[in-house]
Coordinates of C-alpha atoms and ligand atoms in Angstrom, one line a residue:
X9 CA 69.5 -66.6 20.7
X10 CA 66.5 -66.5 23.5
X11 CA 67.0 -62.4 23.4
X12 CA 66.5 -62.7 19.6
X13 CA 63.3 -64.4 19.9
X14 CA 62.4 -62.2 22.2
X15 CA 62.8 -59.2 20.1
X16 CA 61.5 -61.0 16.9
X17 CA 58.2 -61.4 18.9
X18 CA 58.4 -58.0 20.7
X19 CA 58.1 -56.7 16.4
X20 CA 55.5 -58.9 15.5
X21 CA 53.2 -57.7 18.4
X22 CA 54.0 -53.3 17.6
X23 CA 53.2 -54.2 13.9
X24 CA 50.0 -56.0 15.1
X25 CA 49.1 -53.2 17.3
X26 CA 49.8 -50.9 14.7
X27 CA 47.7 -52.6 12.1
X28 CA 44.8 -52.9 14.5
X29 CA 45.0 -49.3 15.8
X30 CA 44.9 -47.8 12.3
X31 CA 41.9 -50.2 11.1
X32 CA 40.0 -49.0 13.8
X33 CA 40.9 -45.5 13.7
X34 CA 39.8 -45.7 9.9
X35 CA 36.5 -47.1 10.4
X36 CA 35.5 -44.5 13.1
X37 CA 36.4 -41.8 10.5
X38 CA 34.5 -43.2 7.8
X39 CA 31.6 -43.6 10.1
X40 CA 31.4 -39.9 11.3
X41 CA 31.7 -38.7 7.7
X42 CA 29.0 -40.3 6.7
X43 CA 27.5 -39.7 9.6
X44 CA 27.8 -35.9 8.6
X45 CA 27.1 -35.2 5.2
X46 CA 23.5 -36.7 6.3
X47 CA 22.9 -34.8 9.2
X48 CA 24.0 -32.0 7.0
X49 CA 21.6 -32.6 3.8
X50 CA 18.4 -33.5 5.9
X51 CA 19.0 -30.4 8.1
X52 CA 18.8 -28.0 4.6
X53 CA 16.6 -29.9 2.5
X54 CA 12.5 -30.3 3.9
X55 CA 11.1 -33.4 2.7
X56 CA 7.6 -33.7 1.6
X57 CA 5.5 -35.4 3.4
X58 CA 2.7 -35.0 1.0
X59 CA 4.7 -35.8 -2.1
X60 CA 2.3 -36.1 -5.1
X61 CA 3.3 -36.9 -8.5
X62 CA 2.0 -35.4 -11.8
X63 CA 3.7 -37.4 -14.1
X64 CA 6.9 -35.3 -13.8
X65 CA 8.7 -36.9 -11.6
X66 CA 10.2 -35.6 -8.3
X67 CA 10.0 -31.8 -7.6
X68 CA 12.5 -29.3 -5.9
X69 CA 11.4 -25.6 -4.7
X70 CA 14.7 -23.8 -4.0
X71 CA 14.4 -20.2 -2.7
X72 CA 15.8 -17.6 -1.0
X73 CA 14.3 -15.2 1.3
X74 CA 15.1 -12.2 4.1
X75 CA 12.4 -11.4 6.6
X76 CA 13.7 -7.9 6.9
X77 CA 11.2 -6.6 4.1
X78 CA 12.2 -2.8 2.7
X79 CA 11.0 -1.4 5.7
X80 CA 12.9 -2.7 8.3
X81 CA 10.6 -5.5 8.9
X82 CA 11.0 -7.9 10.9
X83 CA 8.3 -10.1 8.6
X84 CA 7.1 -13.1 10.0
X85 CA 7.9 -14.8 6.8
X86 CA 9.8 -13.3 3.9
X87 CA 7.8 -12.7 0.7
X88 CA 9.5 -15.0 -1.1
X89 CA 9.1 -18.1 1.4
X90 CA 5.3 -17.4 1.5
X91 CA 5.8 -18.1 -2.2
X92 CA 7.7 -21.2 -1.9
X93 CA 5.3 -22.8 0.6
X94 CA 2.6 -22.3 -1.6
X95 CA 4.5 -24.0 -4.6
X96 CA 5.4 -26.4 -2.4
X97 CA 1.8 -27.5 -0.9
X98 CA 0.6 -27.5 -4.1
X99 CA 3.3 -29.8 -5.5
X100 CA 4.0 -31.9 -2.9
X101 CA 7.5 -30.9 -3.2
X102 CA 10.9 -30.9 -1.0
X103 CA 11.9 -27.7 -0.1
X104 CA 15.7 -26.2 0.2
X105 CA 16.3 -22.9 1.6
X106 CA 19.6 -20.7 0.5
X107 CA 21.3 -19.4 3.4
X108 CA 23.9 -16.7 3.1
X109 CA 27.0 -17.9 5.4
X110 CA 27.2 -14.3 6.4
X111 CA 23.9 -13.2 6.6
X112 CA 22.4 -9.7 5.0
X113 CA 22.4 -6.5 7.2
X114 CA 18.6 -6.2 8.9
X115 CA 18.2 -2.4 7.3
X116 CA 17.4 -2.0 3.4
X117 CA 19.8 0.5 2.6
X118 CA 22.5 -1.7 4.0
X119 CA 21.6 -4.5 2.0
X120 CA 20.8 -2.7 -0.8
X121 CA 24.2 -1.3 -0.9
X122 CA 25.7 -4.8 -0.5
X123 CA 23.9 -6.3 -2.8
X124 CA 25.0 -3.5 -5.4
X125 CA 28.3 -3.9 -4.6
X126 CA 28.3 -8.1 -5.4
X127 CA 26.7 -7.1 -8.6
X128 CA 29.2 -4.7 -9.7
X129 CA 31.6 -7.6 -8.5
X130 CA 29.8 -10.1 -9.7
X131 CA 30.8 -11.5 -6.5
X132 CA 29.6 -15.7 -5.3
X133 CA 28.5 -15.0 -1.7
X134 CA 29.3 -18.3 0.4
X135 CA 25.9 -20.0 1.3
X136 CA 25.5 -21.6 4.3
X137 CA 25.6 -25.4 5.1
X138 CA 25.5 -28.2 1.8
X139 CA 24.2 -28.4 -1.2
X140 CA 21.2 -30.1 -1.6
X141 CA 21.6 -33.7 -4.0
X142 CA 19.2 -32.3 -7.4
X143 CA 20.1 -35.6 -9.6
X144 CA 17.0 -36.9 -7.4
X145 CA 14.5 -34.3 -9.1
X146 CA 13.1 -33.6 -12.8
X147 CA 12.0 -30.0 -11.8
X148 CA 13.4 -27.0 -9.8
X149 CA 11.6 -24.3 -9.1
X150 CA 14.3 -21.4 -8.2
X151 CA 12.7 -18.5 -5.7
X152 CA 14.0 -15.4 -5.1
X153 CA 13.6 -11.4 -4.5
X154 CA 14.1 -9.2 -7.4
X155 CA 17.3 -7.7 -6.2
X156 CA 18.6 -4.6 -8.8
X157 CA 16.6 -6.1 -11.7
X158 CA 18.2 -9.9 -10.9
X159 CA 18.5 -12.8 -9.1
X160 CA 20.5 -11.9 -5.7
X161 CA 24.5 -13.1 -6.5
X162 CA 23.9 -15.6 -3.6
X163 CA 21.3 -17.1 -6.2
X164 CA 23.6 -16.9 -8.8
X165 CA 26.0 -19.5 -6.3
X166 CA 23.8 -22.0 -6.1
X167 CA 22.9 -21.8 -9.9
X168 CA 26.8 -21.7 -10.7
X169 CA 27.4 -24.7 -8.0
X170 CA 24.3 -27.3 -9.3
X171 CA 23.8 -28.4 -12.7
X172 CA 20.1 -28.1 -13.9
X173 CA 20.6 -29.2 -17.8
X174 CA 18.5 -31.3 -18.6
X175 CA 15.8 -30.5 -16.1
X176 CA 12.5 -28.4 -16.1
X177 CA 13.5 -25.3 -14.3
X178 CA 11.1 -22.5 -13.3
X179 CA 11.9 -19.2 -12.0
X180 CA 9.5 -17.5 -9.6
X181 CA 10.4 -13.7 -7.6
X182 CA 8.4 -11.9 -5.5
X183 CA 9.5 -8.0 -6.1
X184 CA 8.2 -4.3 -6.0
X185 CA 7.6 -3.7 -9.4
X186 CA 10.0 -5.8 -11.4
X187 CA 8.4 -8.8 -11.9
X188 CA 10.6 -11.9 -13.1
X189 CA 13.6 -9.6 -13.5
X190 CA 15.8 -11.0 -15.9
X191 CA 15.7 -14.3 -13.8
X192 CA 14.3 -16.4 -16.7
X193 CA 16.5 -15.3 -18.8
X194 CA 19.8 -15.9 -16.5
X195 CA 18.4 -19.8 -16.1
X196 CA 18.1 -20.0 -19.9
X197 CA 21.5 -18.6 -20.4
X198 CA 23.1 -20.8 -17.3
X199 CA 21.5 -24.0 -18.6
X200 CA 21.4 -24.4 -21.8
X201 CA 19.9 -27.9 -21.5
X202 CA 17.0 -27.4 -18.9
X203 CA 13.5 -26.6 -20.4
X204 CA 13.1 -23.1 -18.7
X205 CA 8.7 -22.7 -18.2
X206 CA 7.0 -19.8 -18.0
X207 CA 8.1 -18.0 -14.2
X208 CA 5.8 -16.0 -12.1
X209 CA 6.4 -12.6 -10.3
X210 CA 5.0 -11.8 -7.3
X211 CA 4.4 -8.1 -6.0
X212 CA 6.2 -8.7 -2.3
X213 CA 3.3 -7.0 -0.4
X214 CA 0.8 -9.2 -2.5
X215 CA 2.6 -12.6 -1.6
X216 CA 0.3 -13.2 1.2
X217 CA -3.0 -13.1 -1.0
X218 CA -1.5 -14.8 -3.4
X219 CA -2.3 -18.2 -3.1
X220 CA -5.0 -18.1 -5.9
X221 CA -2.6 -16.7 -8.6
X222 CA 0.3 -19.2 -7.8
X223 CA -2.5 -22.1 -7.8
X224 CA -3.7 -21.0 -11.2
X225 CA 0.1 -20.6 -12.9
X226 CA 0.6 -23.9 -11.6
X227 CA -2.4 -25.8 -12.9
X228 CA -1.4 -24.1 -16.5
X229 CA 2.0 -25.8 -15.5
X230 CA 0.0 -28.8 -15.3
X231 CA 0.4 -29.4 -11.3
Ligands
LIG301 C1 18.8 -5.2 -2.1 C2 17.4 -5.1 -2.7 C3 17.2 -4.8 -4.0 C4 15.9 -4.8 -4.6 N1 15.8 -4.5 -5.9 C5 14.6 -4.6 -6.4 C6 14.4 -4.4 -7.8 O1 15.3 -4.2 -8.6 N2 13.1 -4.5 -8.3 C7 12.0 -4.7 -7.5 O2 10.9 -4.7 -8.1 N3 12.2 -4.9 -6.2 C8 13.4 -4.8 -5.6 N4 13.5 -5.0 -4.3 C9 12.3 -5.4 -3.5 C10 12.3 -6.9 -3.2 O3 12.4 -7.6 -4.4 C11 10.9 -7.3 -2.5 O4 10.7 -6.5 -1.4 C12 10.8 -8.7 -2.2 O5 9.4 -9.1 -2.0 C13 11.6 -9.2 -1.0 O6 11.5 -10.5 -0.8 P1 11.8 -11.3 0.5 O7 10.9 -10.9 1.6 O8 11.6 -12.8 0.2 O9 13.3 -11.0 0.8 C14 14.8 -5.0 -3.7 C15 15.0 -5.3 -2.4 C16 16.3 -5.3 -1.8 C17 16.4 -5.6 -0.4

């Protein structure tokens, strides 16, 4: 009898051990998760801290960028970013930088040739890091390089992975003679719902200067 007690408590005190052991093994997993996803969405996406509001709401500039340039560069800032830091001092908006998980080659002809080849694919480079949360904003501004005529395909990842409808999207590129591409066109045929505005294409070697011209586009904007 007395060795039967013993065991009927030796049972009771594993299963309490075991229930207490797994609570607190859950809890510390939950709080790391959570823990990460923030580190990992404030590391990618640059709040404003100069947020203004024209009426519309909260505003994203998403953009990509190299600082390689055509010739071999290194730039101190790629053409594109100069772009998107003017948009965004203008705006008061938050700022998300795609990055490539493998980045581009340094040399042009490299990349060119890459970024032929993910054309021809029609390949969905991996980008770096999360995603930022766009149900928070009314209007995206997507930046990019001209790239064969188009958005880079690493562009075309981000615009595959986020849902715009419904928002006011506007396309921007710097290039070398391209203009806006065919970009305003891709984010009217990925996004059927958005209300796509008029874009603005920057010569690359002009993005420097150009502070005057994006100021202008965006006061007709109504920023
Ligand atoms: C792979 C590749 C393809 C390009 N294709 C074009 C193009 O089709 N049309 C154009 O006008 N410029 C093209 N360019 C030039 C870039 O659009 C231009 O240099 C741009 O300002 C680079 O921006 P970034 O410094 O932000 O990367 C291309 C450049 C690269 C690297």
């Amino acid at each position: 009898m007395r060795k039967r007690i013993i065991a009927f408590i030796s049972a009771i005190v594993v299963i309490l051990v075991a229930v207490v052991g797994y609570n607190l093994y859950n809890n510390r997993q939950t709080r790391s998760n959570s823990s990460t996803v923030g580190r990992q969405s404030s590391q990618q996406v640059t709040r404003s801290k100069t947020t203004k509001s024209n009426g519309n709401g909260k505003t994203l500039v998403v953009y990509f960028s190299r600082k390689e340039g055509v010739s071999g560069g290194p730039l101190k800032v790629g053409n594109t970013k100069v772009i998107a830091d003017y948009i965004q001092q203008h705006t008061g908006a938050d700022e998300y930088e795609i990055k490539a998980a493998k980045s581009y080659p340094k040399g042009y002809q490299a990349t060119a040739d890459q970024a032929q080849k993910e054309q021809e694919n029609n390949a969905r480079p991996k980008i770096k890091g999360s995603l930022p949360d766009v149900s928070k904003y009314d209007t995206v501004f997507v930046g990019a390089p001209v790239w064969w005529g188009e958005y880079p395909m690493i562009v075309r990842t981000f615009l595959d992975a986020t849902d715009l409808n419904g928002k006011t999207v506007i396309p921007f590129t710097t290039h070398m003679g391209s203009g806006l591409g065919n970009t305003q066109e891709q984010l009217e045929k990925q996004y059927p719902k958005a209300k796509v505005r008029k874009g603005l294409g920057v010569e690359g070697t002009e993005a420097k200067n150009s502070k005057g011209t994006v100021d202008k586009w965006l006061n007709k904007l109504g920023y």
